[in-house]
Amino acid sequence: MTDKNENLKPAKPSKVEKAKTEGDLLRGTIDEVLRDESVDKFEHDDLQLLKFHGSYQQDDRDLRKSRRAEGLGKAYSFMIRIVLPGGVMTPEQYLAVDRIADEYANGTIRITTRQAIQYHGVIKGNLRETMRQINEALMTTLAACGDVCRNVMATAPPFQDAIHTRIRETANEIAADLRPATRAYHEIWIDGERIVDTKEDEPFYGETYLPRKYKVGVTLMGDNQMDIYSYDAGLIGIVEDNELAGFNVVAGGGLGMSHGRANTFAQIADQIGFVGLDDGVAVIRNIASIYRDFGNRENRKQARLKYLINEYGIDWFVEQLKERSEFTIQPWKELPETRNEDWMGQHRQDSNHWFYGVFVENGRVKDEGDFRLKTALRSIIEDFNVGVTLTAQQSLLLTHIKDDDIAAIKKRLSDHGVKPVEQLPAAIRYSMACPAMPTCGMAVAESERASPEIVRDLAAKLDSIGLADVPLTFRMTGCPNGCARPYTADVALVGRRPGIYHIFVGGRLAGDRMADLFAADVAVEEVIPTLTPLLNQWSKDRSADEGLGDFYQRTMGRRDPRRRVTGKEESTIEQFNSQLVQLNANAHPHSTSPPSASPRTTVLPVLPMNGQQSLTGERT
């Protein structure tokens, strides 16, 4: 091993690394605490290990102040996440998920942005039984969280052709290949006792697993609903002569960062190259092995794969990958234009079946007043025996619908107050939000609970200027960690503190570029007024089919897509306004587009970046 590689080893492992090392391959004292009915929470190292089992300990932050006044401790409960490669569920599995939500959680089902299911509000005394019943329905929570390969995503449409089938199979193979081997999960949640006392091995991960999470997706060229460039590693299926020829490989993406820290950043992944069809699983495993061996285990804020690549360069990373691969890393293959398809509404699945996309606002499947989505879905799946595929936009597809049943299913949804997607303004249809308050411990501001009012105000504004039906991505998060993928959206709000948000502008549905910090520290009631001049100018000066993010980039004079946004940015609103003044001064009286405008139909390429400066001028 070279001196450079030796320098990658940390001098002092973090507390989480210590917890993993001493955790007996994810066992810790979890089983003992589960059996202790006198406590309602886990402590110290067990909190870190519990994540690998698919659960986070949380508390109701709405109740903290009142409970403190009463001399009480926090109201603890647990989030449980179910792993679903590609988001695919059988009818039986979905019905089990629905039942468990009522029996053990808070009565709702939450679809994540990564095709998984989350429960909230599970109390400690119900943890083991909830986990057991999830596994009884042939699902698992193992590796849904923690420093491992998380849920592996796949392009959502359930087409039965050989190309889409192979994409789903590849996602499942990656999930199986990188699933932890420890028996701790079954001992704790299923069997209830340790079968052997001899030391076991974790052949790929070792006792300390990965430095941090490892997010992976598999999609097709032209389809980037999942934001493939925002993950640690991804495969993009390349079709040649109507067959899947292999995969373009990307690595080093990630959307988490920290406010005020210029050395933390959200970043678009690098283009690595092309591999053959049979090498997709292996290349994802090999990338993970580089991350395992050289990732930062001292500072968790610098522990994601993107920071490793940034520090030592893409050339070093590719050389490492080539050394570990028994196959050839070929040159990257050019990609076609990315289409903006969310698969909502009715689509032909095969000659005998339909699938139907149901919009789920912020991923929350619930009954509330006349809106009874949860009941509608349960009754449809019970009566018509249809499957479910979760999407990367927090919605779901009802699949394998018979020709004779499609009309009845649409009516059933309508009867339960669920609007067809055609009746939704684009701003709502393409919106997402993370859970944030009151359960997420990282949240510094509201998100899911505040988003519906804000996005409806935005939709009303767009309607007033004639742009209600123009696709526009609106995303909102309660902290800068990026769970709802805000930094690739047309417009996004990122929480700074209660009631205060950063506004980001300039991404787009294709997910292939980063937005700018448009306005900093904006009070929630000032969000729409702050955006109004931009929206008005977009309505006035947009060229044909030009999205908001594209209009913003053109106005700013951008030629190349931005690939990185740091935790310490300067807002661009004054610069944007200056550009508007100049454009308006130079505009031709009868033109709706400046002569220098470039076509908006071209997909901007993802270019390698080593030591590129951020827009603040700071080298990241």
Coordinates of C-alpha atoms in Angstrom, one line a residue:
M1 CA 0.0 0.0 0.0
T2 CA 1.3 3.4 -0.9
D3 CA 2.2 6.2 1.5
K4 CA -0.8 8.2 0.2
N5 CA -3.1 5.3 1.1
E6 CA -1.5 5.1 4.6
N7 CA -2.3 8.8 5.2
L8 CA -6.0 8.0 4.7
K9 CA -6.1 6.1 8.0
P10 CA -7.6 8.2 10.9
A11 CA -5.6 8.9 14.0
K12 CA -8.5 8.7 16.4
P13 CA -11.7 6.8 15.5
S14 CA -15.0 8.6 16.3
K15 CA -17.2 7.5 19.2
V16 CA -19.5 5.8 16.6
E17 CA -16.5 3.7 15.4
K18 CA -15.8 2.7 18.9
A19 CA -19.4 1.7 19.4
K20 CA -19.3 -0.5 16.3
T21 CA -16.0 -2.1 17.3
E22 CA -17.2 -3.0 20.8
G23 CA -20.7 -3.8 19.6
D24 CA -20.2 -7.6 19.0
L25 CA -21.3 -7.3 15.4
L26 CA -24.4 -5.1 16.1
R27 CA -25.5 -6.8 19.3
G28 CA -24.5 -4.4 22.0
T29 CA -26.9 -4.7 24.9
I30 CA -30.0 -4.2 22.7
D31 CA -31.6 -7.5 23.7
E32 CA -31.1 -6.9 27.4
V33 CA -32.6 -3.4 27.2
L34 CA -35.6 -4.8 25.2
R35 CA -36.3 -7.2 28.1
D36 CA -36.0 -4.5 30.7
E37 CA -39.5 -3.2 31.1
S38 CA -38.4 -0.5 33.6
V39 CA -36.8 1.7 30.9
D40 CA -38.4 3.3 27.8
K41 CA -35.3 4.1 25.9
F42 CA -31.8 2.9 24.8
E43 CA -28.6 4.6 25.8
H44 CA -25.1 5.4 24.5
D45 CA -23.7 2.8 22.1
D46 CA -26.9 0.9 21.6
L47 CA -28.4 4.0 20.0
Q48 CA -25.8 3.7 17.2
L49 CA -26.2 0.0 16.8
L50 CA -30.0 0.2 16.7
K51 CA -29.8 2.1 13.5
F52 CA -28.3 -0.9 11.7
H53 CA -31.4 -2.9 12.7
G54 CA -33.6 -0.3 11.0
S55 CA -34.7 1.9 13.8
Y56 CA -34.0 5.4 15.3
Q57 CA -34.9 6.4 18.8
Q58 CA -36.9 9.6 18.7
D59 CA -39.1 11.7 21.0
D60 CA -42.1 14.0 20.5
R61 CA -40.5 17.4 20.4
D62 CA -43.9 19.1 20.7
L63 CA -44.1 17.7 24.2
R64 CA -40.7 18.5 25.5
K65 CA -41.5 21.8 27.1
S66 CA -44.7 20.7 28.8
R67 CA -43.2 17.5 30.1
R68 CA -40.2 19.3 31.4
A69 CA -42.5 21.7 33.3
E70 CA -44.2 18.6 34.8
G71 CA -40.9 17.1 35.8
L72 CA -41.2 14.4 33.2
G73 CA -38.6 13.0 30.8
K74 CA -38.9 13.0 27.0
A75 CA -41.8 11.1 25.3
Y76 CA -39.7 8.4 23.6
S77 CA -40.8 6.4 20.6
F78 CA -39.1 4.7 17.6
M79 CA -39.0 5.1 13.9
I80 CA -38.8 1.8 12.0
R81 CA -37.8 1.7 8.4
I82 CA -38.5 -1.2 6.1
V83 CA -36.1 -2.2 3.3
L84 CA -37.8 -2.6 -0.1
P85 CA -35.3 -2.9 -3.0
G86 CA -36.8 -1.0 -5.9
G87 CA -39.8 -0.2 -3.7
V88 CA -41.7 -3.3 -4.8
M89 CA -44.3 -4.9 -2.6
T90 CA -46.8 -7.7 -3.0
P91 CA -50.4 -7.2 -2.1
E92 CA -49.9 -9.3 1.0
Q93 CA -46.9 -7.2 2.1
Y94 CA -48.7 -3.9 1.7
L95 CA -51.7 -5.1 3.7
A96 CA -49.4 -6.3 6.4
V97 CA -47.7 -2.8 6.4
D98 CA -51.1 -1.2 6.7
R99 CA -52.2 -3.4 9.6
I100 CA -49.0 -3.0 11.6
A101 CA -49.3 0.8 11.2
D102 CA -52.6 0.7 13.1
E103 CA -51.6 -1.9 15.7
Y104 CA -48.1 -0.6 16.6
A105 CA -47.4 2.8 15.1
N106 CA -49.2 6.1 14.8
G107 CA -51.7 4.8 12.3
T108 CA -50.0 6.3 9.2
I109 CA -47.5 4.9 6.7
R110 CA -44.7 7.1 5.4
I111 CA -43.2 6.6 2.0
T112 CA -39.6 7.8 1.9
T113 CA -37.8 9.5 -1.0
R114 CA -35.8 6.3 -1.4
Q115 CA -38.6 3.8 -2.0
A116 CA -38.8 2.6 1.6
I117 CA -41.5 2.6 4.3
Q118 CA -41.3 4.3 7.7
Y119 CA -43.4 3.9 10.8
H120 CA -43.4 6.5 13.5
G121 CA -44.5 6.4 17.1
V122 CA -43.6 2.7 17.9
I123 CA -43.0 2.4 21.7
K124 CA -40.2 0.4 23.1
G125 CA -42.4 -2.3 24.4
N126 CA -43.8 -3.0 20.9
L127 CA -40.4 -2.9 19.1
R128 CA -39.7 -6.6 19.0
E129 CA -43.2 -7.6 18.0
T130 CA -43.3 -5.0 15.3
M131 CA -40.0 -6.2 13.9
R132 CA -41.2 -9.8 14.1
Q133 CA -44.4 -9.2 12.2
I134 CA -42.5 -7.2 9.5
N135 CA -40.2 -10.2 8.9
E136 CA -43.2 -12.6 9.0
A137 CA -44.5 -10.7 6.0
L138 CA -41.2 -11.5 4.2
M139 CA -39.8 -8.0 4.6
T140 CA -36.9 -6.8 6.7
T141 CA -35.5 -3.7 8.4
L142 CA -31.9 -4.9 8.5
A143 CA -29.6 -2.3 7.0
A144 CA -32.4 0.2 6.4
C145 CA -30.3 2.6 8.5
G146 CA -26.7 2.6 9.8
D147 CA -23.3 2.6 8.2
V148 CA -24.0 0.1 5.4
C149 CA -25.6 0.0 2.0
R150 CA -29.1 1.4 2.5
N151 CA -32.2 0.5 0.5
V152 CA -31.2 0.0 -3.1
M153 CA -33.4 1.9 -5.5
A154 CA -34.6 1.0 -9.0
T155 CA -36.5 2.9 -11.7
A156 CA -40.2 2.7 -10.7
P157 CA -42.3 1.8 -13.7
P158 CA -43.3 -1.9 -13.5
F159 CA -42.9 -2.8 -17.1
Q160 CA -42.4 -6.5 -17.7
D161 CA -40.0 -6.3 -20.6
A162 CA -36.5 -7.7 -20.3
I163 CA -34.8 -4.3 -19.8
H164 CA -36.9 -3.2 -16.8
T165 CA -36.9 -6.7 -15.4
R166 CA -33.1 -6.7 -15.4
I167 CA -32.9 -3.3 -13.8
R168 CA -35.0 -4.6 -10.9
E169 CA -33.1 -7.8 -10.6
T170 CA -29.8 -5.8 -10.5
A171 CA -31.1 -3.7 -7.6
N172 CA -32.2 -6.9 -5.7
E173 CA -28.8 -8.5 -6.3
I174 CA -26.9 -5.5 -5.0
A175 CA -29.1 -5.4 -1.9
A176 CA -28.5 -9.1 -1.2
D177 CA -24.7 -8.8 -1.9
L178 CA -24.2 -5.9 0.5
R179 CA -26.6 -7.0 3.3
P180 CA -24.8 -7.5 6.6
A181 CA -24.0 -11.1 7.4
T182 CA -24.2 -10.9 11.2
R183 CA -26.8 -13.1 12.9
A184 CA -27.5 -10.4 15.5
Y185 CA -30.7 -9.2 13.7
H186 CA -32.4 -12.6 13.8
E187 CA -31.2 -13.4 17.3
I188 CA -32.6 -10.2 18.7
W189 CA -35.8 -9.7 16.7
I190 CA -36.8 -13.1 15.5
D191 CA -35.3 -16.0 17.5
G192 CA -34.8 -14.3 20.8
E193 CA -31.5 -15.9 21.7
R194 CA -28.0 -16.4 20.5
I195 CA -27.5 -19.6 18.8
V196 CA -23.7 -20.0 19.1
D197 CA -21.1 -18.6 21.3
T198 CA -18.2 -18.8 18.8
K199 CA -16.9 -15.7 17.0
E200 CA -18.6 -15.1 13.7
D201 CA -17.3 -13.0 10.8
E202 CA -18.7 -10.1 8.7
P203 CA -16.8 -11.1 5.5
F204 CA -17.3 -7.9 3.6
Y205 CA -17.9 -5.2 6.1
G206 CA -15.7 -6.3 9.0
E207 CA -16.6 -5.3 12.6
T208 CA -16.7 -1.6 11.9
Y209 CA -18.8 -1.7 8.7
L210 CA -18.6 1.4 6.5
P211 CA -17.6 4.9 7.6
R212 CA -21.1 6.2 7.1
K213 CA -24.2 5.4 5.0
Y214 CA -23.9 4.2 1.4
K215 CA -26.8 5.0 -1.0
V216 CA -27.2 3.2 -4.3
G217 CA -29.7 3.4 -7.1
V218 CA -30.2 1.7 -10.5
T219 CA -32.0 3.4 -13.3
L220 CA -32.3 3.6 -17.1
M221 CA -30.9 6.2 -19.4
G222 CA -33.3 9.0 -19.9
D223 CA -35.1 8.3 -16.6
N224 CA -33.7 10.2 -13.6
Q225 CA -36.8 10.4 -11.3
M226 CA -34.6 9.1 -8.5
D227 CA -31.9 11.8 -8.8
I228 CA -29.2 9.1 -9.5
Y229 CA -26.4 11.8 -9.3
S230 CA -27.2 12.5 -5.7
Y231 CA -26.1 9.1 -4.4
D232 CA -22.9 7.6 -3.3
A233 CA -22.9 5.2 -6.3
G234 CA -25.3 4.5 -9.1
L235 CA -25.8 2.5 -12.3
I236 CA -27.5 4.0 -15.4
G237 CA -28.7 1.3 -17.8
I238 CA -27.6 1.8 -21.4
V239 CA -29.9 0.4 -24.1
E240 CA -28.4 -0.4 -27.4
D241 CA -30.3 -2.2 -30.2
N242 CA -33.3 -2.6 -27.9
E243 CA -31.2 -4.5 -25.3
L244 CA -29.6 -3.6 -22.0
A245 CA -25.9 -3.4 -22.9
G246 CA -24.5 -2.5 -19.6
F247 CA -24.3 0.4 -17.1
N248 CA -22.8 3.9 -16.9
V249 CA -21.4 4.2 -13.4
V250 CA -21.5 7.3 -11.2
A251 CA -20.0 7.8 -7.7
G252 CA -19.4 10.5 -5.1
G253 CA -22.8 12.2 -4.9
G254 CA -24.6 13.2 -1.7
L255 CA -26.8 15.9 -0.5
G256 CA -26.0 16.2 3.2
M257 CA -24.1 19.2 4.6
S258 CA -23.9 21.5 7.6
H259 CA -25.0 25.1 7.8
G260 CA -22.1 27.5 8.1
R261 CA -19.4 25.0 7.2
A262 CA -17.7 25.6 3.9
N263 CA -16.0 22.3 4.0
T264 CA -19.3 20.4 3.9
F265 CA -21.2 20.2 0.7
A266 CA -23.9 18.7 -1.4
Q267 CA -22.6 17.4 -4.7
I268 CA -23.5 15.8 -8.0
A269 CA -21.8 12.5 -8.6
D270 CA -18.8 12.0 -10.9
Q271 CA -18.9 10.0 -14.1
I272 CA -16.8 6.9 -13.6
G273 CA -17.2 5.0 -16.8
F274 CA -19.2 2.1 -18.4
V275 CA -19.2 -1.6 -17.3
G276 CA -20.8 -4.7 -18.8
L277 CA -24.2 -6.0 -17.9
D278 CA -22.8 -8.7 -15.7
D279 CA -20.5 -6.4 -13.8
G280 CA -23.0 -3.9 -12.3
V281 CA -23.2 -5.7 -8.9
A282 CA -19.5 -6.1 -8.6
V283 CA -18.6 -2.5 -9.5
I284 CA -21.0 -1.2 -6.7
R285 CA -19.4 -3.7 -4.3
N286 CA -15.9 -2.6 -5.3
I287 CA -16.7 1.1 -4.8
A288 CA -18.0 0.2 -1.4
S289 CA -14.8 -1.6 -0.6
I290 CA -12.7 1.5 -1.4
Y291 CA -15.0 3.5 0.9
R292 CA -14.7 0.9 3.6
D293 CA -10.9 0.9 3.5
F294 CA -10.1 4.6 3.1
G295 CA -13.2 6.6 4.3
N296 CA -12.8 9.0 7.1
R297 CA -13.6 7.3 10.4
E298 CA -12.4 10.1 12.6
N299 CA -14.8 12.9 11.6
R300 CA -18.3 11.9 10.6
K301 CA -19.0 15.2 9.0
Q302 CA -16.3 14.3 6.5
A303 CA -17.1 10.6 6.3
R304 CA -19.2 10.2 3.1
L305 CA -17.7 8.9 -0.1
K306 CA -17.9 12.3 -1.7
Y307 CA -15.3 13.7 0.7
L308 CA -12.9 10.8 0.1
I309 CA -13.1 11.5 -3.7
N310 CA -12.8 15.2 -3.2
E311 CA -9.7 14.9 -1.0
Y312 CA -7.7 12.5 -3.1
G313 CA -9.1 13.1 -6.6
I314 CA -11.2 11.2 -9.1
D315 CA -8.1 9.9 -10.8
W316 CA -6.9 8.2 -7.7
F317 CA -10.4 6.8 -7.1
V318 CA -10.7 5.3 -10.6
E319 CA -7.3 3.7 -10.3
Q320 CA -8.3 2.1 -7.0
L321 CA -11.5 0.8 -8.7
K322 CA -9.6 -0.6 -11.6
E323 CA -7.2 -2.4 -9.3
R324 CA -10.0 -4.1 -7.5
S325 CA -12.1 -5.0 -10.6
E326 CA -11.6 -8.1 -12.7
F327 CA -13.5 -6.4 -15.5
T328 CA -12.7 -3.4 -17.7
I329 CA -13.9 0.1 -16.8
Q330 CA -14.8 1.4 -20.2
P331 CA -15.3 5.0 -21.3
W332 CA -18.6 6.7 -20.3
K333 CA -21.4 6.5 -22.9
E334 CA -23.3 9.6 -23.8
L335 CA -26.8 9.8 -22.5
P336 CA -30.0 11.0 -24.2
E337 CA -32.2 13.8 -22.9
T338 CA -33.8 13.1 -19.5
R339 CA -37.6 13.0 -19.6
N340 CA -39.7 14.5 -16.9
E341 CA -41.9 11.6 -16.1
D342 CA -43.3 10.9 -12.6
W343 CA -45.5 7.9 -13.7
M344 CA -48.6 9.4 -12.0
G345 CA -52.0 8.5 -13.4
Q346 CA -52.9 5.6 -15.8
H347 CA -50.3 3.8 -17.9
R348 CA -50.3 0.5 -19.8
Q349 CA -48.1 -2.1 -18.0
D350 CA -48.4 -4.9 -20.5
S351 CA -51.0 -6.1 -23.0
N352 CA -53.3 -7.3 -20.2
H353 CA -52.6 -4.9 -17.4
W354 CA -52.4 -1.3 -16.3
F355 CA -50.6 0.5 -13.6
Y356 CA -51.9 3.6 -11.9
G357 CA -49.8 6.3 -10.1
V358 CA -51.3 7.7 -6.9
F359 CA -49.9 11.0 -5.7
V360 CA -49.1 10.9 -1.9
E361 CA -48.4 14.3 -0.6
N362 CA -45.1 14.3 1.3
G363 CA -45.3 10.5 1.4
R364 CA -47.8 10.4 4.2
V365 CA -50.5 7.7 3.7
K366 CA -53.3 8.6 6.1
D367 CA -57.0 9.2 6.6
E368 CA -57.9 12.8 7.6
G369 CA -61.4 14.0 7.4
D370 CA -62.9 13.4 3.9
F371 CA -59.5 12.5 2.6
R372 CA -59.2 8.8 3.2
L373 CA -56.2 7.6 1.2
K374 CA -55.1 4.9 3.7
T375 CA -58.6 3.3 3.6
A376 CA -58.8 3.6 -0.1
L377 CA -55.5 1.9 -0.8
R378 CA -56.3 -0.9 1.7
S379 CA -59.7 -1.6 0.1
I380 CA -58.3 -1.5 -3.4
I381 CA -55.5 -3.9 -2.7
E382 CA -57.9 -6.3 -0.8
D383 CA -60.6 -6.3 -3.5
F384 CA -58.5 -6.2 -6.6
N385 CA -55.3 -7.9 -5.5
V386 CA -53.0 -5.4 -7.1
G387 CA -49.3 -4.9 -6.3
V388 CA -47.5 -1.7 -5.1
T389 CA -44.3 0.0 -6.2
L390 CA -43.1 3.0 -4.3
T391 CA -41.5 5.9 -6.2
A392 CA -38.6 8.1 -5.5
Q393 CA -41.0 11.0 -5.3
Q394 CA -42.8 9.7 -2.2
S395 CA -45.8 8.4 -4.2
L396 CA -46.8 4.9 -5.2
L397 CA -47.9 2.9 -8.3
L398 CA -50.7 0.4 -8.1
T399 CA -49.5 -2.4 -10.4
H400 CA -50.9 -5.4 -12.3
I401 CA -54.4 -3.9 -12.7
K402 CA -56.7 -5.9 -14.9
D403 CA -58.4 -4.1 -17.8
D404 CA -61.8 -4.7 -16.2
D405 CA -60.7 -3.2 -12.9
I406 CA -59.0 0.1 -13.8
A407 CA -62.2 2.2 -13.9
A408 CA -63.4 0.8 -10.6
I409 CA -60.1 1.6 -8.9
K410 CA -60.1 5.2 -10.1
K411 CA -63.6 5.6 -8.8
R412 CA -62.7 4.0 -5.5
L413 CA -59.9 6.6 -5.1
S414 CA -62.3 9.4 -6.0
D415 CA -65.0 8.2 -3.6
H416 CA -62.4 8.5 -0.8
G417 CA -61.4 12.0 -1.6
V418 CA -58.2 11.3 -3.5
K419 CA -57.9 13.6 -6.5
P420 CA -56.5 12.3 -9.8
V421 CA -53.1 13.8 -10.5
E422 CA -54.6 15.8 -13.5
Q423 CA -56.4 18.0 -11.0
L424 CA -53.3 18.8 -9.0
P425 CA -51.3 22.0 -9.7
A426 CA -47.8 21.2 -10.9
A427 CA -46.2 22.7 -7.8
I428 CA -48.1 20.3 -5.6
R429 CA -47.6 17.3 -7.9
Y430 CA -43.8 17.7 -7.9
S431 CA -43.4 18.6 -4.3
M432 CA -41.6 16.7 -1.5
A433 CA -40.9 17.3 2.2
C434 CA -39.0 15.4 4.9
P435 CA -40.8 14.5 8.2
A436 CA -38.9 17.0 10.4
M437 CA -40.9 18.1 13.4
P438 CA -41.9 16.7 15.8
T439 CA -40.0 13.4 15.5
C440 CA -36.7 14.0 13.7
G441 CA -33.9 14.9 16.1
M442 CA -32.0 16.7 13.3
A443 CA -34.7 19.1 12.4
V444 CA -34.3 22.8 13.2
A445 CA -37.5 23.9 11.5
E446 CA -40.8 22.5 10.3
S447 CA -41.1 20.7 6.9
E448 CA -43.9 18.2 6.4
R449 CA -46.4 20.0 8.5
A450 CA -45.6 23.4 7.0
S451 CA -45.1 22.4 3.3
P452 CA -48.8 21.9 2.3
E453 CA -49.7 25.6 3.1
I454 CA -46.6 27.0 1.5
V455 CA -46.8 24.9 -1.7
R456 CA -50.5 25.8 -2.1
D457 CA -49.6 29.5 -1.8
L458 CA -46.9 28.9 -4.4
A459 CA -49.4 27.1 -6.6
A460 CA -51.9 30.0 -6.3
K461 CA -49.2 32.5 -7.3
L462 CA -48.3 30.4 -10.3
D463 CA -51.9 30.1 -11.3
S464 CA -52.3 33.9 -11.1
I465 CA -49.5 34.3 -13.7
G466 CA -50.6 31.5 -16.0
L467 CA -48.1 28.9 -15.0
A468 CA -50.1 26.5 -12.8
D469 CA -49.5 23.6 -15.1
V470 CA -45.8 24.1 -15.8
P471 CA -43.7 21.4 -14.1
L472 CA -41.8 22.8 -11.2
T473 CA -40.1 20.9 -8.4
F474 CA -40.7 22.3 -4.9
R475 CA -38.9 20.6 -2.0
M476 CA -38.6 21.4 1.7
T477 CA -36.4 20.1 4.5
G478 CA -36.2 20.9 8.2
C479 CA -32.4 20.9 8.2
P480 CA -29.5 20.9 5.7
N481 CA -29.1 17.1 5.5
G482 CA -31.1 17.0 2.3
C483 CA -33.4 14.0 2.8
A484 CA -36.0 15.5 0.4
R485 CA -33.3 16.3 -2.2
P486 CA -33.7 20.1 -2.0
Y487 CA -30.5 21.1 -3.7
T488 CA -31.5 19.7 -7.1
A489 CA -34.9 21.3 -7.2
D490 CA -36.2 24.3 -9.0
V491 CA -37.2 25.8 -5.7
A492 CA -36.4 24.5 -2.2
L493 CA -36.6 25.6 1.4
V494 CA -34.0 24.4 3.9
G495 CA -34.6 25.0 7.6
R496 CA -32.3 27.3 9.5
R497 CA -34.1 27.7 12.7
P498 CA -37.8 27.7 13.7
G499 CA -39.8 29.7 11.1
I500 CA -36.6 30.7 9.1
Y501 CA -35.4 29.1 5.9
H502 CA -32.8 29.3 3.2
I503 CA -34.4 29.5 -0.3
F504 CA -32.5 27.6 -3.0
V505 CA -33.3 28.1 -6.7
G506 CA -31.9 26.7 -9.9
G507 CA -32.1 22.9 -10.1
R508 CA -34.6 21.0 -12.2
L509 CA -36.5 17.8 -12.6
A510 CA -33.6 16.1 -14.4
G511 CA -31.6 16.2 -11.2
D512 CA -28.3 16.9 -12.9
R513 CA -27.3 20.2 -11.4
M514 CA -27.2 22.0 -8.1
A515 CA -29.3 25.0 -7.1
D516 CA -27.9 28.3 -5.7
L517 CA -28.6 29.8 -2.3
F518 CA -31.0 32.4 -3.6
A519 CA -32.1 34.1 -0.4
A520 CA -30.8 33.5 3.1
D521 CA -32.7 33.4 6.4
V522 CA -36.1 34.1 5.1
A523 CA -39.1 34.1 7.5
V524 CA -41.7 31.5 6.4
E525 CA -44.3 34.2 5.8
E526 CA -41.9 36.0 3.5
V527 CA -41.1 33.0 1.2
I528 CA -43.7 33.7 -1.5
P529 CA -43.1 37.5 -1.5
T530 CA -39.4 36.8 -1.8
L531 CA -40.0 34.5 -4.8
T532 CA -42.6 36.7 -6.5
P533 CA -40.3 39.0 -8.5
L534 CA -38.5 35.9 -9.8
L535 CA -41.8 34.1 -10.7
N536 CA -43.2 37.2 -12.4
Q537 CA -40.1 37.6 -14.5
W538 CA -40.2 33.9 -15.4
S539 CA -43.8 34.3 -16.6
K540 CA -42.9 37.3 -18.6
D541 CA -39.6 36.3 -20.2
R542 CA -39.5 32.5 -20.3
S543 CA -38.9 30.8 -23.7
A544 CA -41.0 27.9 -24.9
D545 CA -41.1 25.1 -22.3
E546 CA -38.5 26.8 -20.1
G547 CA -38.6 25.6 -16.5
L548 CA -38.0 28.0 -13.6
G549 CA -34.5 26.5 -12.9
D550 CA -33.5 26.9 -16.5
F551 CA -34.8 30.4 -16.6
Y552 CA -32.8 31.3 -13.5
Q553 CA -29.6 29.7 -14.9
R554 CA -30.0 31.6 -18.2
T555 CA -30.6 34.9 -16.4
M556 CA -27.5 34.3 -14.4
G557 CA -25.5 33.7 -17.6
R558 CA -24.6 30.1 -16.7
R559 CA -23.2 27.9 -19.4
D560 CA -22.1 24.9 -17.3
P561 CA -24.2 23.2 -14.6
R562 CA -23.2 23.7 -11.0
R563 CA -22.1 20.5 -9.3
R564 CA -21.6 21.5 -5.7
V565 CA -23.2 23.8 -3.1
T566 CA -21.5 24.2 0.2
G567 CA -22.7 24.9 3.7
K568 CA -21.5 28.4 3.5
E569 CA -22.8 30.3 0.5
E570 CA -23.5 33.9 -0.4
S571 CA -27.1 34.5 -1.6
T572 CA -27.5 35.4 -5.2
I573 CA -30.7 37.4 -5.1
E574 CA -29.0 40.8 -5.6
Q575 CA -26.9 39.4 -8.4
F576 CA -30.0 37.9 -10.0
N577 CA -31.8 41.2 -9.8
S578 CA -28.9 43.0 -11.3
Q579 CA -28.9 40.6 -14.2
L580 CA -32.6 41.2 -14.7
V581 CA -32.1 44.9 -14.9
Q582 CA -29.4 44.4 -17.6
L583 CA -31.5 41.8 -19.5
N584 CA -34.5 44.1 -19.5
A585 CA -32.4 47.0 -20.7
N586 CA -31.0 44.9 -23.6
A587 CA -34.1 43.0 -24.5
H588 CA -35.7 43.4 -27.9
P589 CA -39.1 45.0 -27.5
H590 CA -41.1 42.1 -29.1
S591 CA -38.9 39.2 -28.0
T592 CA -39.7 36.9 -25.1
S593 CA -36.2 35.4 -25.0
P594 CA -32.8 37.1 -25.2
P595 CA -30.9 36.3 -28.4
S596 CA -28.1 34.6 -26.4
A597 CA -30.5 32.1 -24.8
S598 CA -29.4 28.5 -25.4
P599 CA -31.9 25.6 -26.1
R600 CA -33.5 24.3 -22.9
T601 CA -34.0 20.8 -24.3
T602 CA -30.4 19.8 -24.0
V603 CA -29.4 17.8 -20.9
L604 CA -26.4 19.3 -19.2
P605 CA -23.6 16.9 -18.8
V606 CA -22.1 15.9 -15.4
L607 CA -18.5 16.9 -15.6
P608 CA -15.6 15.7 -13.4
M609 CA -14.6 18.3 -10.9
N610 CA -11.4 18.3 -8.9
G611 CA -10.9 21.2 -6.5
Q612 CA -13.6 23.3 -8.3
Q613 CA -14.3 26.6 -6.5
S614 CA -17.8 27.1 -5.0
L615 CA -19.6 30.3 -6.0
T616 CA -18.4 31.9 -2.7
G617 CA -14.9 31.7 -4.0
E618 CA -13.8 29.3 -1.3
R619 CA -12.0 26.2 -2.4
T620 CA -13.9 23.1 -1.3

